Coordinates of C-alpha atoms in Angstrom, one line a residue:
M1 CA -5.7 -5.3 -18.3
W2 CA -5.1 -2.9 -15.4
G3 CA -2.4 -4.8 -13.6
K4 CA -2.2 -8.6 -13.4
K5 CA -5.6 -9.0 -11.7
A6 CA -7.8 -6.2 -13.0
S7 CA -9.4 -5.1 -16.2
L8 CA -12.0 -2.5 -17.2
L9 CA -14.0 -3.1 -20.4
A10 CA -15.7 -0.1 -21.9
L11 CA -17.4 0.9 -25.2
S12 CA -14.9 2.5 -27.5
A13 CA -17.0 5.7 -27.5
I14 CA -16.2 6.2 -23.8
G15 CA -12.5 6.8 -24.7
L16 CA -10.5 6.2 -21.6
S17 CA -7.2 6.3 -23.3
Q18 CA -5.2 9.4 -23.9
T19 CA -5.4 8.8 -27.7
A20 CA -9.2 8.5 -27.6
R21 CA -9.6 11.6 -25.6
A22 CA -7.4 13.6 -27.9
Q23 CA -9.2 12.5 -31.1
S24 CA -12.8 12.8 -29.7
S25 CA -14.7 16.0 -30.6
D26 CA -17.7 15.4 -28.4
P27 CA -18.0 14.0 -24.9
A28 CA -19.2 10.4 -24.9
L29 CA -22.7 9.6 -23.8
V30 CA -23.9 13.2 -24.3
A31 CA -26.8 13.6 -26.8
E32 CA -25.8 14.8 -30.3
Q33 CA -26.3 18.4 -31.3
P34 CA -29.4 19.3 -33.3
A35 CA -29.0 18.4 -36.9
H36 CA -29.3 21.9 -38.2
A37 CA -26.7 23.3 -35.9
S38 CA -23.8 22.5 -38.2
A39 CA -25.7 23.8 -41.3
P40 CA -24.8 27.3 -42.6
G41 CA -26.6 30.0 -40.7
I42 CA -26.1 33.2 -38.8
A43 CA -26.8 33.8 -35.1
Y44 CA -26.9 37.0 -33.1
F45 CA -26.9 36.8 -29.3
K46 CA -25.7 39.1 -26.5
S47 CA -25.5 36.5 -23.7
L48 CA -25.8 32.9 -22.8
K49 CA -28.5 31.1 -20.8
I50 CA -27.0 27.9 -19.4
K51 CA -29.1 25.2 -17.7
I52 CA -27.5 22.6 -15.4
V53 CA -28.7 19.1 -16.2
A54 CA -27.7 17.0 -13.1
T55 CA -29.0 15.3 -10.0
P56 CA -29.4 17.3 -6.7
N57 CA -26.3 17.8 -4.6
H58 CA -24.0 17.6 -7.6
G59 CA -20.4 18.6 -7.7
N60 CA -18.4 20.6 -10.2
L61 CA -16.3 19.9 -13.3
I62 CA -12.8 20.8 -12.4
A63 CA -9.6 21.1 -14.5
N64 CA -7.1 18.9 -12.8
H65 CA -4.3 19.3 -15.3
S66 CA -1.9 22.2 -15.5
Q67 CA -2.6 25.1 -18.0
I68 CA -5.0 23.8 -20.7
R69 CA -5.1 25.5 -24.1
L70 CA -6.9 24.0 -27.1
R71 CA -6.8 25.9 -30.4
D72 CA -8.3 25.4 -33.8
D73 CA -5.8 26.8 -36.3
V74 CA -8.4 27.3 -39.1
S75 CA -11.1 29.2 -37.1
K76 CA -8.6 30.7 -34.6
L77 CA -11.0 29.7 -31.8
Q78 CA -9.3 28.6 -28.5
V79 CA -10.3 27.4 -25.1
T80 CA -8.2 27.8 -22.0
A81 CA -8.4 26.7 -18.3
D82 CA -6.1 26.9 -15.4
R83 CA -5.3 24.0 -13.1
G84 CA -8.0 23.7 -10.4
Q85 CA -10.4 26.0 -12.3
I86 CA -14.1 25.1 -12.1
L87 CA -15.6 24.5 -15.5
D88 CA -18.9 26.0 -14.8
K89 CA -21.3 28.5 -16.3
T90 CA -18.9 31.4 -15.7
W91 CA -16.1 29.6 -17.4
I92 CA -18.2 28.7 -20.4
D93 CA -19.5 32.2 -20.7
N94 CA -15.9 33.5 -20.6
Q95 CA -14.9 31.2 -23.5
F96 CA -17.6 32.8 -25.7
Y97 CA -16.5 36.3 -24.6
V98 CA -12.7 35.9 -25.2
N99 CA -13.5 34.3 -28.7
D100 CA -15.6 37.4 -29.5
L101 CA -18.9 35.6 -30.2
L102 CA -21.1 37.8 -28.0
G103 CA -23.0 40.8 -29.4
K104 CA -22.4 40.3 -33.1
S105 CA -23.5 38.2 -35.9
V106 CA -21.8 34.8 -35.8
E107 CA -21.8 31.8 -38.2
A108 CA -23.5 28.8 -36.6
D109 CA -20.4 26.6 -37.4
R110 CA -18.2 28.8 -35.1
I111 CA -20.7 28.3 -32.3
V112 CA -20.7 24.5 -32.8
L113 CA -16.9 24.4 -33.1
L114 CA -16.4 26.3 -29.9
I115 CA -18.8 24.0 -28.1
K116 CA -16.7 21.1 -29.4
L117 CA -13.5 22.6 -28.1
I118 CA -15.2 23.2 -24.7
N119 CA -16.3 19.6 -24.7
Q120 CA -12.8 18.4 -25.6
V121 CA -11.5 20.1 -22.5
I122 CA -14.2 18.5 -20.3
L123 CA -13.6 15.1 -21.9
G124 CA -9.8 15.5 -21.5
E125 CA -10.3 15.9 -17.7
G126 CA -12.0 12.5 -17.5
Y127 CA -15.6 13.6 -17.5
I128 CA -16.6 11.2 -20.3
N129 CA -20.4 11.7 -20.1
S130 CA -20.5 15.4 -19.3
G131 CA -20.5 18.3 -21.7
V132 CA -22.3 21.3 -23.3
R133 CA -25.1 20.9 -25.8
L134 CA -27.5 23.2 -27.7
D135 CA -31.0 22.9 -26.3
E136 CA -33.2 24.8 -28.8
Q137 CA -34.0 24.0 -32.4
F138 CA -33.3 27.6 -33.5
L139 CA -30.5 30.1 -33.3
P140 CA -31.2 33.5 -31.8
Q141 CA -31.3 36.3 -34.4
N142 CA -32.2 39.4 -32.4
G143 CA -29.9 39.3 -29.4
E144 CA -31.8 36.8 -27.4
P145 CA -29.7 34.6 -25.1
L146 CA -28.2 31.5 -26.7
E147 CA -29.6 28.6 -24.7
L148 CA -27.2 25.8 -23.7
S149 CA -27.3 22.9 -21.3
L150 CA -24.4 21.8 -19.2
V151 CA -24.8 18.1 -18.7
L152 CA -23.1 16.6 -15.6
G153 CA -22.8 12.9 -16.1
R154 CA -23.5 10.2 -13.6
V155 CA -23.4 6.4 -13.2
R156 CA -26.8 4.8 -12.7
S157 CA -27.0 3.0 -9.4
A158 CA -28.1 -0.6 -9.1
D159 CA -29.8 -0.3 -5.7
K160 CA -31.4 2.3 -3.4
D161 CA -28.1 2.9 -1.6
G162 CA -26.5 4.2 -4.8
N163 CA -24.1 1.2 -5.2
P164 CA -23.0 0.0 -8.7
A165 CA -23.9 -3.4 -9.8
V166 CA -21.5 -5.9 -8.3
V167 CA -21.4 -9.6 -9.3
W168 CA -19.6 -12.6 -7.8
P169 CA -18.7 -15.0 -10.6
R170 CA -18.4 -18.1 -8.5
F171 CA -21.1 -17.0 -6.1
R172 CA -18.5 -16.7 -3.4
K173 CA -18.1 -13.6 -1.4
N174 CA -15.8 -15.0 1.3
G175 CA -17.1 -12.4 3.8
L176 CA -17.0 -9.4 1.4
T177 CA -20.1 -7.4 0.6
T178 CA -21.3 -5.2 -2.2
A179 CA -21.0 -2.1 0.0
Y180 CA -17.4 -3.0 0.7
V181 CA -16.6 -2.9 -3.0
A182 CA -18.8 0.2 -3.6
D183 CA -17.2 2.2 -0.8
R184 CA -13.8 1.8 -2.5
L185 CA -15.3 3.0 -5.8
P186 CA -16.9 6.3 -4.7
A187 CA -16.5 7.7 -8.2
T188 CA -19.5 5.7 -9.3
R189 CA -21.6 7.7 -6.9
E190 CA -20.2 11.1 -7.7
V191 CA -21.8 13.7 -10.0
P192 CA -20.2 14.6 -12.3
F193 CA -18.7 11.2 -13.0
N194 CA -15.0 11.1 -13.8
A195 CA -13.5 8.1 -15.5
M196 CA -9.9 9.0 -14.5
T197 CA -10.9 9.0 -10.9
L198 CA -12.6 5.7 -11.4
E199 CA -9.5 4.3 -13.0
H200 CA -7.5 5.4 -10.0
Q201 CA -9.9 3.8 -7.5
F202 CA -10.2 0.7 -9.6
R203 CA -6.5 0.1 -9.6
L204 CA -6.4 0.5 -5.8
L205 CA -9.2 -2.0 -5.5
A206 CA -7.2 -4.4 -7.6
D207 CA -4.3 -4.1 -5.2
N208 CA -6.5 -4.8 -2.2
P209 CA -5.3 -8.0 -0.5
A210 CA -8.9 -9.1 0.1
I211 CA -9.5 -9.3 -3.6
A212 CA -8.0 -11.8 -6.0
T213 CA -9.3 -10.4 -9.3
V214 CA -11.6 -7.6 -10.3
N215 CA -13.1 -6.6 -13.7
A216 CA -15.5 -3.8 -14.6
D217 CA -17.7 -3.2 -17.7
L218 CA -18.6 0.4 -18.3
R219 CA -21.3 1.2 -20.9
A220 CA -23.4 4.1 -22.1
G221 CA -26.7 4.5 -20.4
A222 CA -30.1 4.8 -22.0
S223 CA -30.5 8.5 -21.3
V224 CA -28.4 11.6 -21.8
G225 CA -25.4 11.9 -19.5
T226 CA -25.8 8.4 -17.9
A227 CA -23.5 5.4 -17.8
E228 CA -23.8 1.9 -16.4
I229 CA -21.1 -0.1 -14.7
T230 CA -20.9 -3.8 -13.6
V231 CA -18.1 -4.8 -11.3
S232 CA -17.1 -8.4 -11.2
V233 CA -15.2 -9.5 -8.1
E234 CA -13.3 -12.7 -7.2
P235 CA -12.4 -12.5 -3.5
A236 CA -9.1 -13.7 -2.2
A237 CA -8.8 -16.9 -0.3
R238 CA -10.3 -16.4 3.1
C239 CA -7.8 -18.6 5.0
D240 CA -4.1 -19.2 4.8
L241 CA -2.2 -21.8 6.9
Y242 CA 1.5 -22.4 7.1
A243 CA 4.1 -24.4 9.0
A244 CA 7.7 -23.2 9.4
M245 CA 11.1 -24.3 10.7
A246 CA 14.0 -22.0 11.1
N247 CA 17.1 -21.5 13.2
N248 CA 16.1 -17.9 13.8
R249 CA 16.2 -17.9 17.6
S250 CA 19.2 -17.3 19.8
P251 CA 21.0 -20.5 20.6
S252 CA 20.9 -19.4 24.2
V253 CA 17.2 -20.4 24.1
G254 CA 17.3 -23.2 21.7
G255 CA 18.3 -21.9 18.2
V256 CA 15.7 -23.8 16.1
R257 CA 12.1 -22.7 16.2
Y258 CA 9.1 -24.6 14.9
A259 CA 5.9 -22.6 14.2
I260 CA 2.5 -22.9 12.8
G261 CA 0.4 -19.9 11.7
A262 CA -2.9 -18.9 10.2
T263 CA -4.5 -15.8 8.6
V264 CA -8.3 -15.4 8.3
R265 CA -9.9 -12.6 6.4
N266 CA -13.3 -10.9 6.7
V267 CA -14.1 -12.1 10.2
G268 CA -17.1 -10.1 11.5
H269 CA -16.3 -7.2 9.2
P270 CA -15.4 -7.1 5.5
G271 CA -11.8 -6.2 5.0
S272 CA -10.7 -7.3 8.4
Y273 CA -8.0 -10.0 9.1
I274 CA -6.8 -11.9 12.0
S275 CA -3.2 -13.3 11.9
T276 CA -1.8 -15.6 14.5
E277 CA 1.3 -17.7 15.0
I278 CA 2.4 -20.2 17.7
G279 CA 6.1 -21.2 18.0
K280 CA 8.1 -23.6 20.1
T281 CA 11.8 -23.4 20.9
R282 CA 13.3 -26.2 23.0
G283 CA 10.0 -26.7 24.8
L284 CA 9.4 -23.0 25.4
N285 CA 6.4 -21.4 23.6
D286 CA 5.8 -18.1 22.0
G287 CA 3.0 -16.6 20.1
V288 CA 1.7 -13.5 18.3
I289 CA -1.7 -12.3 17.2
A290 CA -2.6 -9.3 15.0
I291 CA -6.1 -8.0 14.3
E292 CA -6.9 -5.2 11.8
F293 CA -10.2 -4.0 10.5
P294 CA -11.5 -0.9 8.7
A295 CA -13.6 1.6 10.7
V296 CA -15.4 4.8 9.9
S297 CA -14.0 4.9 6.4
P298 CA -11.8 2.8 4.1
K299 CA -8.9 5.0 5.0
I300 CA -8.9 4.2 8.7
N301 CA -8.0 0.8 10.2
I302 CA -8.1 -0.2 13.8
V303 CA -5.1 -2.2 14.9
L304 CA -4.7 -4.6 17.8
N305 CA -1.6 -6.7 18.6
G306 CA -0.6 -9.1 21.3
S307 CA 2.4 -11.4 21.9
F308 CA 4.0 -13.6 24.5
N309 CA 7.4 -15.3 24.7
Q310 CA 8.6 -17.8 27.2
A311 CA 12.1 -17.8 25.7
S312 CA 13.1 -14.2 25.7
V313 CA 16.7 -13.3 24.9
I314 CA 18.8 -11.9 27.7
D315 CA 22.1 -10.0 27.6
R316 CA 25.0 -12.1 26.3
A317 CA 27.2 -11.4 29.3
L318 CA 24.6 -13.1 31.6
L319 CA 24.2 -16.3 29.7
P320 CA 26.6 -18.3 31.9
L321 CA 24.3 -17.6 34.9
D322 CA 21.4 -19.6 33.3
I323 CA 19.0 -16.8 33.8
R324 CA 15.5 -17.3 32.3
S325 CA 13.2 -14.6 31.0
Q326 CA 9.7 -14.3 29.6
D327 CA 7.7 -11.4 28.3
W328 CA 4.3 -10.4 27.0
S329 CA 3.0 -7.3 25.2
A330 CA -0.2 -5.7 23.9
S331 CA -0.9 -2.7 21.8
G332 CA -3.8 -1.0 20.1
G333 CA -4.4 2.0 17.9
M334 CA -5.1 3.0 14.4
K335 CA -3.7 3.5 10.9
Y336 CA -4.7 6.2 8.5
N337 CA -4.0 6.1 4.8
V338 CA -3.0 9.7 4.1
F339 CA -2.2 9.3 0.4
E340 CA -2.5 6.3 -2.0
R341 CA -1.8 6.2 -5.7
P342 CA -1.9 3.1 -7.8
L343 CA 0.7 2.1 -10.4
L344 CA -0.3 4.1 -13.5
P345 CA 0.9 3.0 -16.9
G346 CA 2.6 5.2 -19.5
N347 CA 3.9 4.9 -23.0
S348 CA 7.2 3.6 -21.5
V349 CA 8.7 2.5 -18.2
I350 CA 10.0 6.0 -17.8
S351 CA 6.7 7.7 -18.2
A352 CA 4.8 5.3 -16.0
K353 CA 3.8 6.7 -12.6
S354 CA 4.9 4.6 -9.6
A355 CA 2.5 3.5 -6.9
I356 CA 2.7 5.4 -3.6
K357 CA 1.1 4.7 -0.3
V358 CA 1.6 6.9 2.8
T359 CA 0.2 5.7 6.1
L360 CA 0.2 7.3 9.6
S361 CA -0.1 5.2 12.7
A362 CA -0.6 5.8 16.4
L363 CA -0.5 3.0 19.0
V364 CA -0.4 2.7 22.8
I365 CA 1.8 -0.2 23.8
H366 CA 2.2 -2.0 27.1
R367 CA 5.0 -4.6 27.7
E368 CA 6.2 -6.6 30.6
S369 CA 9.2 -8.9 31.1
R370 CA 10.0 -11.2 34.0
T371 CA 13.4 -12.7 34.8
E372 CA 14.4 -15.5 37.2
L373 CA 17.6 -16.9 38.5
L374 CA 17.3 -20.5 39.8
G375 CA 13.6 -20.1 39.9
E376 CA 13.6 -16.9 42.0
P377 CA 12.9 -13.3 40.7
F378 CA 16.1 -11.6 39.7
S379 CA 16.5 -7.9 38.8
F380 CA 19.3 -7.2 36.4
S381 CA 17.7 -5.5 33.4
P382 CA 17.0 -1.7 33.3
G383 CA 13.8 -0.8 35.1
S384 CA 13.4 -4.2 36.8
N385 CA 11.7 -4.3 40.1
D386 CA 11.8 -7.7 41.9
G387 CA 12.4 -9.4 38.5
L388 CA 9.6 -7.5 36.8
A389 CA 10.1 -4.8 34.2
K390 CA 7.1 -3.1 32.7
Y391 CA 6.3 0.1 30.8
T392 CA 3.6 1.8 28.8
A393 CA 4.5 4.0 25.8
F394 CA 3.0 5.9 22.9
R395 CA 4.3 5.0 19.5
S396 CA 3.6 7.0 16.3
G397 CA 4.9 6.5 12.8
I398 CA 4.7 7.3 9.2
D399 CA 5.2 4.6 6.5
L400 CA 5.9 5.1 2.8
I401 CA 5.8 2.4 0.1
Q402 CA 6.7 3.3 -3.5
R403 CA 6.8 0.7 -6.3
S404 CA 7.2 0.8 -10.0
T405 CA 7.8 -1.8 -12.7
K406 CA 11.5 -1.8 -11.8
H407 CA 11.9 -1.0 -8.1
V408 CA 10.3 -1.1 -4.7
L409 CA 11.0 1.4 -1.8
A410 CA 9.6 1.0 1.7
G411 CA 10.5 3.4 4.4
S412 CA 9.2 4.2 7.9
I413 CA 10.0 6.7 10.7
G414 CA 8.7 6.0 14.2
L415 CA 8.8 7.8 17.5
T416 CA 8.3 6.0 20.9
V417 CA 7.7 8.1 24.0
G418 CA 7.4 6.5 27.4
I419 CA 4.3 7.2 29.4
D420 CA 5.1 5.3 32.6
G421 CA 7.2 2.3 33.7
S422 CA 8.7 0.4 36.6
R423 CA 11.8 1.6 38.4
S424 CA 14.8 -0.5 39.2
S425 CA 14.9 -1.9 42.7
A426 CA 18.4 -3.5 42.7
F427 CA 21.4 -1.4 43.6
G428 CA 23.5 -0.4 40.6
V429 CA 20.8 -1.3 38.0
L430 CA 20.0 1.7 35.8
T431 CA 16.5 2.9 35.3
P432 CA 15.2 4.3 32.0
K433 CA 13.7 7.7 32.0
R434 CA 10.0 7.6 32.7
H435 CA 9.4 9.5 29.5
F436 CA 12.1 8.0 27.4
I437 CA 12.3 8.8 23.7
A438 CA 13.4 6.4 21.0
A439 CA 13.4 7.5 17.3
A440 CA 13.7 4.8 14.7
A441 CA 14.0 4.8 10.9
Q442 CA 14.0 2.0 8.4
V443 CA 14.5 1.8 4.7
N444 CA 14.2 -1.2 2.3
Y445 CA 15.0 -1.0 -1.4
A446 CA 15.0 -3.5 -4.3
R447 CA 15.7 -2.7 -7.9
R448 CA 15.6 -4.9 -11.0
I449 CA 18.8 -4.2 -12.9
D450 CA 17.9 -6.0 -16.1
N451 CA 15.5 -8.5 -17.5
S452 CA 17.6 -11.5 -16.8
G453 CA 16.7 -11.6 -13.1
L454 CA 19.5 -9.6 -11.6
E455 CA 18.4 -7.5 -8.7
L456 CA 20.0 -5.1 -6.2
R457 CA 18.7 -5.0 -2.6
G458 CA 19.5 -2.8 0.3
R459 CA 18.1 -2.2 3.8
M460 CA 19.0 0.0 6.7
F461 CA 17.7 0.5 10.3
A462 CA 18.7 3.1 12.8
Q463 CA 17.6 3.9 16.3
L464 CA 18.6 6.9 18.5
V465 CA 17.5 7.4 22.1
N466 CA 17.8 9.9 24.9
S467 CA 18.0 7.3 27.7
I468 CA 18.9 3.8 28.4
L469 CA 16.0 1.6 27.4
Y470 CA 13.9 -1.3 28.8
S471 CA 15.2 -4.6 27.3
L472 CA 12.2 -5.0 25.0
E473 CA 12.9 -1.7 23.3
R474 CA 16.6 -2.4 22.6
V475 CA 18.3 -3.0 19.2
A476 CA 19.2 -6.7 18.6
A477 CA 22.2 -7.2 16.2
G478 CA 23.0 -10.6 14.7
G479 CA 20.9 -13.1 12.8
Q480 CA 18.9 -13.5 9.6
D481 CA 17.5 -10.0 9.5
T482 CA 20.4 -8.0 10.8
V483 CA 24.0 -9.3 10.6
R484 CA 24.1 -12.8 9.1
G485 CA 26.9 -15.0 10.3
L486 CA 26.3 -14.1 13.9
R487 CA 23.9 -15.9 16.2
E488 CA 20.4 -14.5 16.4
S489 CA 20.3 -11.4 18.8
A490 CA 24.0 -11.8 19.5
L491 CA 24.3 -8.4 21.0
L492 CA 21.7 -6.0 22.5
A493 CA 22.1 -2.2 22.7
D494 CA 20.1 0.9 23.3
Q495 CA 20.8 2.4 19.9
G496 CA 22.5 1.6 16.6
V497 CA 22.6 1.5 12.9
I498 CA 22.2 -1.8 10.9
G499 CA 22.5 -2.1 7.1
S500 CA 22.9 -4.6 4.3
I501 CA 23.5 -4.6 0.6
E502 CA 22.8 -7.6 -1.6
L503 CA 23.1 -8.6 -5.2
A504 CA 20.7 -11.4 -6.3
K505 CA 20.2 -13.4 -9.4
S506 CA 17.0 -15.4 -10.1
F507 CA 16.9 -18.6 -12.2
S508 CA 14.2 -21.1 -13.3
I509 CA 15.4 -24.6 -12.8
V510 CA 12.1 -26.6 -12.7
S511 CA 9.9 -27.0 -15.8
R512 CA 6.2 -26.5 -15.3
G513 CA 3.0 -26.6 -17.4
P514 CA 1.0 -23.5 -18.1
T515 CA -1.5 -24.2 -15.3
A516 CA 1.0 -25.4 -12.7
R517 CA 1.9 -21.9 -11.5
K518 CA -0.1 -18.7 -11.6
V519 CA 2.8 -16.3 -11.0
S520 CA 6.0 -15.6 -12.9
E521 CA 8.3 -15.8 -10.0
K522 CA 11.7 -17.5 -10.5
D523 CA 12.3 -20.8 -8.8
L524 CA 15.8 -20.2 -7.5
S525 CA 17.6 -17.0 -6.3
L526 CA 21.3 -16.8 -5.5
S527 CA 22.8 -13.8 -3.8
V528 CA 25.9 -12.3 -2.3
F529 CA 25.7 -9.8 0.5
L530 CA 27.5 -7.6 2.9
D531 CA 26.0 -6.8 6.3
G532 CA 27.2 -4.4 9.0
A533 CA 26.1 -2.7 12.2
W534 CA 27.2 -0.2 14.8
I535 CA 25.6 -0.4 18.2
G536 CA 26.0 1.3 21.6
N537 CA 24.4 2.0 25.0
K538 CA 23.6 5.3 26.7
G539 CA 25.2 4.1 29.9
R540 CA 28.8 3.3 30.7
L541 CA 28.5 -0.4 30.0
Q542 CA 29.0 -0.9 26.3
P543 CA 28.4 -4.1 24.2
E544 CA 31.2 -6.6 23.7
R545 CA 31.7 -5.2 20.2
R546 CA 30.4 -2.0 18.8
W547 CA 31.1 -2.7 15.2
L548 CA 29.9 -5.8 13.5
S549 CA 30.2 -6.9 9.9
S550 CA 30.0 -10.0 7.7
I551 CA 30.0 -11.1 4.0
G552 CA 28.2 -14.1 2.7
V553 CA 26.1 -15.9 0.1
G554 CA 22.4 -16.9 0.2
A555 CA 19.9 -18.9 -1.7
S556 CA 16.1 -19.1 -1.8
W557 CA 14.1 -21.8 -3.6
S558 CA 10.5 -22.4 -4.3
P559 CA 10.3 -25.9 -5.9
V560 CA 6.4 -26.0 -6.0
N561 CA 3.6 -23.7 -5.0
G562 CA 3.2 -23.6 -1.3
V563 CA 6.8 -24.7 -0.5
S564 CA 9.7 -22.3 -0.1
A565 CA 13.1 -22.5 1.5
K566 CA 16.1 -20.2 2.1
A567 CA 19.5 -20.5 3.5
S568 CA 22.6 -18.4 4.0
Y569 CA 26.2 -18.7 4.9
A570 CA 28.3 -15.7 6.1
K571 CA 31.8 -15.1 7.4
T572 CA 32.0 -12.5 10.1
F573 CA 34.9 -10.0 10.5
V574 CA 34.6 -10.1 14.3
T575 CA 34.8 -12.8 16.9
L576 CA 32.5 -12.9 19.9
A577 CA 33.2 -14.8 23.1
Q578 CA 31.1 -18.0 23.2
A579 CA 29.1 -18.5 26.4
K580 CA 27.9 -22.0 25.4
A581 CA 28.7 -24.7 22.9
S582 CA 29.0 -23.6 19.3
D583 CA 25.8 -23.6 17.4
L584 CA 25.1 -23.9 13.6
Q585 CA 24.5 -20.1 13.7
D586 CA 27.9 -19.6 15.2
R587 CA 29.4 -21.3 12.2
G588 CA 27.6 -18.9 9.9
F589 CA 24.7 -21.0 8.7
Q590 CA 21.0 -20.1 8.8
F591 CA 18.0 -21.6 7.2
Q592 CA 14.2 -21.4 6.9
I593 CA 11.6 -23.7 5.4
V594 CA 7.9 -22.8 5.0
F595 CA 5.0 -25.0 3.9
R596 CA 1.6 -23.6 3.0
P597 CA -0.8 -26.5 2.6
L598 CA -3.8 -24.6 1.2
E599 CA -1.7 -23.0 -1.5
F600 CA -0.1 -26.3 -2.3
I601 CA -3.5 -28.1 -2.6
A602 CA -5.1 -25.3 -4.6
A603 CA -2.2 -25.3 -7.1
H604 CA -2.1 -29.1 -7.6
G605 CA -5.9 -29.4 -7.7
E606 CA -6.1 -27.2 -10.8
R607 CA -3.7 -29.3 -12.8

C-alpha cells in the first residue's frame, strides 16, 4: 500500500522496489535478446549503429541519481553515468569505447554482459520498460557496425487524448473526471515512461483531498516497450456539513458563537471547492465564504474569499462607550505549487523521505469597517473617515508544509503592502501610511515523542510593521488560538509575537468494533500548555499590557465519528481591567463542540 489510501499493483517483472531493480539484469517489458547472443562466438565491429524505437516527440532517458557506477568483477566491465546525464546513443557508444570493445575481436558474451549492465543502469533510474537490445540475428565479423535498438518505453493510452484507463468502482465520480485524474499522472503520457516518476505522482494523487482512495494496476503490454495501467478511483465525499458552538468570540460582543458551515467539492470544475460558514453571536451575524479551483494547470489555483461581521471587536479601552462596529472584506488571487513531494518510504523511519509542499500566493484584498456611537458614525480607529475605514492592499506569501511519520511542520511568511486607503477625519486620530507594510511569519510544529500517544506541539506568530495599521490588520492577543486564559481578542496591537508550547497525551477510552471507525485516532487527548505574547503599537498609545502569559490544561474528545469537543482552562500571569461583567473566558475557561451529521450518518450506516 502507498499510504493509507493508495496502492499500486504490478507484475513482479516490473520491479518497482529497490531490491527488484538491483537484482534484475534486463529491463522489464523489453523483448529478450536473440537466443544465439549468449552462445560462444566472436564479433568484430568498429562502431555502433543504434536505432531509436519510440513514438514521435519522445523525451530522453536521464540519470537522476548521483554518480552511477556498475561493475562486473569477473569480466571487469563497468558502466558509469553522472547525475543529470542523458542516456542516449552517445552515452551507449561511450560505454563500448571505455570498455575497449570497439575495433577488436570480442567474445559475444562480453557484448551481452555490457548490454545487461547498461540496462541495469536504465532500469535503476526507473525506466522499467526501456532498454538496449540486439536487433540482428548475426554478429558482425568484418568491422561492420554492431546494430542495436534503444527502446523508449511507454504506457498505452485508453483513449484518443492519451489518458490512462480510469475506472470508478461504485460508478460515482462526484464531479471528478478521467481527465482530472490523468492530468495528475502525466508520467503515463511521457515517453520514455518512468515508474519512479509515476510513483511520485501517484502518492500526490493519493493525498489529494478530492480523492478518498486510489489504486493502480500496472502490467506488461502486448508489444515491445509497452505497459498498460488501470487506475481505480474512489472520490471523496462531495459535501460536508457541520454545526458548532464555542465561546471563541470576545465577551464584548457576546462571547458564545453558534455556527453552521458547509463544504462542497467539484462545483462547476473538478478539484474546486466552496466553503462557507454563517455564525451568530448575541443576535449579530457573521459569515465567510472561500472558493478555490484549479486553472491552467494542476499547480495553479484561483482563490476568492469574502466575509462580513456585524460584531467586530473594538479596542478594549473603548468598551464602556458601547461603540458598535461591523466590517466586510473581499479578496482574490492565485496560489502556485512551486514544489511538492509525497511521503516516500524507506527501510526505516530515518531513511524515509518526508513529504514537502511549497506554495506561493498573491492576493489583492479590500476591507472596510464602520463604527457607530449611539447610532451615529463615529471616527476613532486609525484611518476612519466619518466612521468608515477602508483600504486596499496586496498580500503575497510563501507556505511550507513538511510531514513525516513522526512530525508535521507548517510555516508561512507573508507580506502585506497597502495600495490605497481612507484618511482619518477626526482630530487626533492617527492615519496609517497609504503604502503601509506588514510582514508576518507563522510556524506550527507537532512531533510524536513515542508510540504511546505522547506528542509535543508548538506554534509561533510574529508581525512587524512600518506604520500604525487599520484595525482589521492588527494583531489580536487573547483567546483559544493565542493566549488562553484571557478573553478572546483581549488586546489589539499593530505588531507582536505570540507563541505556545504544549505537551499532549492521547488515550483510547471507548471500545469500538472493527467497522465503527475507519481511522486510528485516539479518542481523548489531555495536554498541558504555556502561552505567551508580546505586543506593541507604532504610535505613542500602547496596549494596557505589552507582555501576556498563561499556563493551563486542555482536553479534546471524539466519542463517535462526527462528534468532537475540546475545552481548556488557563491561569494568566497578568490582570486586565474588566470593562464589563466577568465572562467564562475571563475565568480562564474556553470550549468548542462540533457536530458533522454526514460523517456521523456514514459511520453508523456501515455498522
